[in-house]
CSV table of C-alpha atoms in Angstrom, one decimal:
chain,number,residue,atom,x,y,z
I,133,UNK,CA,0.0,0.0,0.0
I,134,UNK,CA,0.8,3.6,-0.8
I,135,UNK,CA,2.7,4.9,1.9
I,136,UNK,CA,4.6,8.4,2.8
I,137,UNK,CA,6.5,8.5,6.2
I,138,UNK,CA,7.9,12.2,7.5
I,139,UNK,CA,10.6,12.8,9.5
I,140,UNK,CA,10.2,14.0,13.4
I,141,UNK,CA,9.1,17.3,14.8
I,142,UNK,CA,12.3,20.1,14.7
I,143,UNK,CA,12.6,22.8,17.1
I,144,UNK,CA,14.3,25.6,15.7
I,145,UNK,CA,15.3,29.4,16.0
I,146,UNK,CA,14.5,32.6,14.0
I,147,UNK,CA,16.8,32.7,11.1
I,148,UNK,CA,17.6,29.3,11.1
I,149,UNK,CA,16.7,26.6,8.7
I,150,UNK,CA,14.4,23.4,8.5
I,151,UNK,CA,14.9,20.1,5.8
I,152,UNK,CA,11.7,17.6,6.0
I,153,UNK,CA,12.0,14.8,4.2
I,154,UNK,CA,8.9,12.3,3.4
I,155,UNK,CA,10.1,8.5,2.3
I,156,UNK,CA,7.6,6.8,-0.4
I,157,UNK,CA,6.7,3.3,-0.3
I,158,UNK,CA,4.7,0.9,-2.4
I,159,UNK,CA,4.4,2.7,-5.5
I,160,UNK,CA,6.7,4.0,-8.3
I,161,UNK,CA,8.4,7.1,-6.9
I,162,UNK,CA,9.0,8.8,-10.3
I,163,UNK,CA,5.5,8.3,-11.4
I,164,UNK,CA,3.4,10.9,-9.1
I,165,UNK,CA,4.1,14.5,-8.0
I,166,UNK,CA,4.9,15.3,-4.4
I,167,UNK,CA,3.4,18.6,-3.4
I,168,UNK,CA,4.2,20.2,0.3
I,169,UNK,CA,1.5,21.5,2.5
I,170,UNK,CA,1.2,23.7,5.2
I,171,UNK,CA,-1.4,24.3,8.6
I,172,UNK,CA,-0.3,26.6,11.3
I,173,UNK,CA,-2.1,25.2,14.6
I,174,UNK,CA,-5.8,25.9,14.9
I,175,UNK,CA,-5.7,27.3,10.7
I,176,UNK,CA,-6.0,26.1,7.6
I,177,UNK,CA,-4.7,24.5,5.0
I,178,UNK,CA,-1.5,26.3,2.5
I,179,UNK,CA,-0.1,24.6,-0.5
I,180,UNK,CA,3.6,25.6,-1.0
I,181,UNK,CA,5.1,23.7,-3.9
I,182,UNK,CA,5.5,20.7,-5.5
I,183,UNK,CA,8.5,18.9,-7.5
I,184,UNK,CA,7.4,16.6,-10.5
I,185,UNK,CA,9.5,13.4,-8.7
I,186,UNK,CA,10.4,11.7,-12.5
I,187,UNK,CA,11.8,15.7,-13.9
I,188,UNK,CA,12.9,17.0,-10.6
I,189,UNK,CA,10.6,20.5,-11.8
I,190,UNK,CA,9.5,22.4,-9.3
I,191,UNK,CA,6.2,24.9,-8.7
I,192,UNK,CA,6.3,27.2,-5.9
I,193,UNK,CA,3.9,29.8,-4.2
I,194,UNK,CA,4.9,33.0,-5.2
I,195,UNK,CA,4.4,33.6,-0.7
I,196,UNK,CA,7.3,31.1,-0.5
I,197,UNK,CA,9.6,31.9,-3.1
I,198,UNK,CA,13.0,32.2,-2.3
I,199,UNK,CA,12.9,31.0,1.2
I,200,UNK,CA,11.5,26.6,0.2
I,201,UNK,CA,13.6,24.4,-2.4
I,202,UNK,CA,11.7,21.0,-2.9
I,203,UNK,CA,14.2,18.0,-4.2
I,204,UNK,CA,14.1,14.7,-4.3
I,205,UNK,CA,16.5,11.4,-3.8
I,206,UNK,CA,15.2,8.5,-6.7
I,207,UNK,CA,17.8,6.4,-5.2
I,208,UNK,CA,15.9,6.5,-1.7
I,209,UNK,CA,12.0,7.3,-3.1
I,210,UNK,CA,12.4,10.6,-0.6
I,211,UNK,CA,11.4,14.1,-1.5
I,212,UNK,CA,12.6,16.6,0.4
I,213,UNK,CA,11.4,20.4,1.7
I,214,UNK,CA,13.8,22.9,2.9
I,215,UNK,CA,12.5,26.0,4.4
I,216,UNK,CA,15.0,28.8,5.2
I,217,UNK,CA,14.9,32.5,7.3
I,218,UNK,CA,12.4,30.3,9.7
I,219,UNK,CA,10.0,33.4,11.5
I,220,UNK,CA,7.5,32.5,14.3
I,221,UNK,CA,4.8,32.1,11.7
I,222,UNK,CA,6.0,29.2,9.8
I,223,UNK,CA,5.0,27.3,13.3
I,224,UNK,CA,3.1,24.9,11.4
I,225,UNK,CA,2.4,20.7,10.7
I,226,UNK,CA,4.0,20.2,7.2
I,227,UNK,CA,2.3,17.7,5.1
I,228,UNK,CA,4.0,15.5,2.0
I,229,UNK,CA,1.4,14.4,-0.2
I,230,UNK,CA,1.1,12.4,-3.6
I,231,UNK,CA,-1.2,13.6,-6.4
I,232,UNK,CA,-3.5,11.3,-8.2
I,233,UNK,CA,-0.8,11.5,-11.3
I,234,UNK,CA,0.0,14.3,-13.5
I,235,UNK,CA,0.1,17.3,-11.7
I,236,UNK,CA,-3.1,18.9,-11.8
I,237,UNK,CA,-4.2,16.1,-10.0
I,238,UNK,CA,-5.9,15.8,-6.7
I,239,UNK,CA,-4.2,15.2,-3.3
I,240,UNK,CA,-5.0,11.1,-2.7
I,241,UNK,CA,-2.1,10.8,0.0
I,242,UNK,CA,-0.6,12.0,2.8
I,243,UNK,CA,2.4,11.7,4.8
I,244,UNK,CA,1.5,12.2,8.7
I,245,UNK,CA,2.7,15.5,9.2
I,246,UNK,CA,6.0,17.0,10.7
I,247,UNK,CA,5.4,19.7,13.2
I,248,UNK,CA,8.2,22.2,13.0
I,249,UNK,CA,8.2,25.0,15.9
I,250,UNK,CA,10.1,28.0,15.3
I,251,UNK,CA,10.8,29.6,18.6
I,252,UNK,CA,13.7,32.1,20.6
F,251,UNK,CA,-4.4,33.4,-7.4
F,252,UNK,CA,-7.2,31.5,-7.5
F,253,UNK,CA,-9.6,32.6,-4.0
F,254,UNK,CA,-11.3,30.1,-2.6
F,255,UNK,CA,-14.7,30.3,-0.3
F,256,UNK,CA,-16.5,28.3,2.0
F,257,UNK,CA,-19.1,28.6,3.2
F,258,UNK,CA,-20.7,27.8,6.4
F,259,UNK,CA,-17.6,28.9,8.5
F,260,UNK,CA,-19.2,26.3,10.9
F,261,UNK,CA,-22.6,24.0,10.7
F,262,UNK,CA,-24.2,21.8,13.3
F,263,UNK,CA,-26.5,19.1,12.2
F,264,UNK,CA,-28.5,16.5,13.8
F,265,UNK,CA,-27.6,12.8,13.1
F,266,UNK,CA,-29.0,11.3,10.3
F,267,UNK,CA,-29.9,14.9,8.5
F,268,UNK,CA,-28.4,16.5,6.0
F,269,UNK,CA,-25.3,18.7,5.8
F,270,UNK,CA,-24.2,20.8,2.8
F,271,UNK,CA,-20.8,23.0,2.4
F,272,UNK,CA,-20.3,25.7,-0.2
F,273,UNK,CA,-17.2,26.9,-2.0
F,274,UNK,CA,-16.7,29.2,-4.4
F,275,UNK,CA,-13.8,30.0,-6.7
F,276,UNK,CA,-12.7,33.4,-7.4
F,277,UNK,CA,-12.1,32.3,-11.2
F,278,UNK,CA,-13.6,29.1,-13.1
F,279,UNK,CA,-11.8,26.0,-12.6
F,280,UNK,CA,-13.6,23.9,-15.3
F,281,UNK,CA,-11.3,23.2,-18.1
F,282,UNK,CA,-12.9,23.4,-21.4
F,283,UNK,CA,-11.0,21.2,-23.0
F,284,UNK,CA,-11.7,18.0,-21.1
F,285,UNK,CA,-15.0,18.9,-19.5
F,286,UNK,CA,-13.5,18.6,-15.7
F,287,UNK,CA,-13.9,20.8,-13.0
F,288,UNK,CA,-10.7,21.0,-11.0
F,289,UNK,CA,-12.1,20.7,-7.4
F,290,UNK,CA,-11.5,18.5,-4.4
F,291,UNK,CA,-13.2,17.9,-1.2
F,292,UNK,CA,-11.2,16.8,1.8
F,293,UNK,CA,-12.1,16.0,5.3
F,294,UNK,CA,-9.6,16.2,8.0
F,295,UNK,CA,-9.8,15.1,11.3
F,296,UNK,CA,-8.6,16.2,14.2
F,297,UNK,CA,-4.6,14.6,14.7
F,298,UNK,CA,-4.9,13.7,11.6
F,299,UNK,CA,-4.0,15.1,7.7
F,300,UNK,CA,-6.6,15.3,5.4
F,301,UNK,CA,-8.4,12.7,3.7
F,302,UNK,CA,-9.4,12.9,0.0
F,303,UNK,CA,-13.4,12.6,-0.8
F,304,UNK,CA,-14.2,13.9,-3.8
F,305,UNK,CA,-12.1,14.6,-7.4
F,306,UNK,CA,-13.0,16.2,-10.6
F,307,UNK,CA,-15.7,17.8,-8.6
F,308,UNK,CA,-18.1,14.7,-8.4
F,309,UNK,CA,-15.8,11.5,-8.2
F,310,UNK,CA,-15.9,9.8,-5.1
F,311,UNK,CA,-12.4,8.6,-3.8
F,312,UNK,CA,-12.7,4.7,-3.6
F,313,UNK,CA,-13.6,3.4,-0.4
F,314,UNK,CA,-15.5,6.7,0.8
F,315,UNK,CA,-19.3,6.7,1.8
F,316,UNK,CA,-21.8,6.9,-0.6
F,317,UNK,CA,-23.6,9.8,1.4
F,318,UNK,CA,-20.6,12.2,0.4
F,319,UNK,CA,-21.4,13.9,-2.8
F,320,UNK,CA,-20.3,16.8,-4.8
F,321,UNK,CA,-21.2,18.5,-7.1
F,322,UNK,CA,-21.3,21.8,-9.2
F,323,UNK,CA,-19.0,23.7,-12.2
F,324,UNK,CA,-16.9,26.2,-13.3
F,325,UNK,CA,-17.5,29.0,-10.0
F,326,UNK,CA,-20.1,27.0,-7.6
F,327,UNK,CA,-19.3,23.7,-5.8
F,328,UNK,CA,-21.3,21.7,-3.0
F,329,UNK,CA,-20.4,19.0,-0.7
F,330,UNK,CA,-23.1,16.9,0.6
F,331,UNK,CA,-23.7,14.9,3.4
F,332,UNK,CA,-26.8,12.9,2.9
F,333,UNK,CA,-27.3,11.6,6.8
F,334,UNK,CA,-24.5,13.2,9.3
F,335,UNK,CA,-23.4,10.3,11.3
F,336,UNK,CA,-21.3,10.4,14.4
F,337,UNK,CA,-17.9,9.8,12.4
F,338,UNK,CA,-18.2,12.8,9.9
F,339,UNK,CA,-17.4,15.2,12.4
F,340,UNK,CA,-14.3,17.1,10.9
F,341,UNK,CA,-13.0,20.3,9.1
F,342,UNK,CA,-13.9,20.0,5.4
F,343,UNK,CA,-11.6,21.7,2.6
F,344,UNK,CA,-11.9,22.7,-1.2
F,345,UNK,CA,-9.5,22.6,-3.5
F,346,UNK,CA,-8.7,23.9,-6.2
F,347,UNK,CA,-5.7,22.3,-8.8
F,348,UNK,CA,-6.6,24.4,-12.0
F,349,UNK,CA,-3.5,26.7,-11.3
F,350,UNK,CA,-0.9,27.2,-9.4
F,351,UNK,CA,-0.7,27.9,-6.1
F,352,UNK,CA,-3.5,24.9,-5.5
F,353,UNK,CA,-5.6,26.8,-3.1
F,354,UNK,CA,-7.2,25.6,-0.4
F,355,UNK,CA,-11.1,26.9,1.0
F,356,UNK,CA,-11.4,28.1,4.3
F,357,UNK,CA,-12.9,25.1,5.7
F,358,UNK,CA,-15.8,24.0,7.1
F,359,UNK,CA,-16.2,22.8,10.6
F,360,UNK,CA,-18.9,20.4,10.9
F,361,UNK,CA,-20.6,19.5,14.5
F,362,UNK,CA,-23.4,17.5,15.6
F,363,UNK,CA,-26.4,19.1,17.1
């Protein structure tokens, strides 16, 4: 079965930077898109980007540009989000999840969440 | 962007009744070419991430209920819960994945009376 696994919960300071990574299992890796998603406690949801896994291309939200880079390891069916200058307000769960195929595709699976705290 | 709105904010409905959600797009999200609607419907939980219901508007995801429907085109969308039960007590998103950024609704927080 379709699985995405996150890394642990990070603790980190202002300024400072944060890499999640989400590990893939039991489909081809190269055959779906990964995008990255946001919710700030109590809030909503936020898309922030996604990487087509098989081209390594990425989309971005024009909020996030410059500060996330999505990659991804084939070798290791991980994608990756790095999120850098870390303010209070990117306290938040981030969420791997796999489209459907293609892209503009819905969002049919989902990693558990990594909840990253950004605190002094 | 493409803005997306909910509507209720909130609803509380009585077991077995009906519950219906609203969203609205800021821009159409049907695609001419293929006839789909580029909308999703997801229900999250709380502790947990969100669950896909609906695709392309109107698809059920395998394995969900059969008293979650949607429905609706290009601007107006509904999602509709034909008899609440105890279990279907969770936010519920939109989504839209005609453009990028894939914009998510509001949500919907959805209680029983």
């Amino acid at each position: 079965q379709v699985q995405l696994v996150q890394s642990g919960a990070e603790v980190k300071q202002p300024g400072a930077s944060v890499k999640v990574s989400c590990k893939a299992s039991g489909y081809t890796f190269t055959g779906y898109y990964i995008h990255w998603v946001r919710q700030a406690p109590g809030q909503g949801l936020e898309w922030m980007g996604w990487i087509n896994v098989n081209s390594g291309g990425t989309t971005y939200a024009q909020k996030f540009q410059g500060r996330v880079t999505v990659t991804r390891d084939t070798s290791i069916n991980t994608a990756y989000m790095e999120l850098t200058w870390l303010r209070s307000d990117d306290t938040a769960i981030y969420y791997c999840a796999r489209d459907q195929g293609g892209g503009y595709t819905a969002l049919n699976h989902w990693g558990q969440g990594t909840l990253v705290t950004v605190s002094s | 962007d493409i803005v997306m709105t909910q509507s209720p904010d909130s609803l509380a409905v009585s077991l077995g009744e009906r519950a219906t959600i609203n969203c609205k797009s800021s821009q159409s999200v049907l695609y001419n070419s293929n006839n789909k609607n580029y909308l999703g419907w997801y229900q999250q939980k709380p502790g947990q991430p969100p669950k896909v219901l609906i695709y392309w508007a109107s698809t059920r995801e395998s394995g969900v209920p059969d008293r979650f429907s949607g429905s609706g085109s290009g601007t107006d969308f509904t999602l509709t819960i034909s008899s609440l039960q105890a279990e279907d007590v969770a936010v519920y998103y939109c989504q839209q994945y005609y453009s990028s950024p894939f914009t998510f609704g509001g949500g919907t927080k959805v209680e029983i009376k």
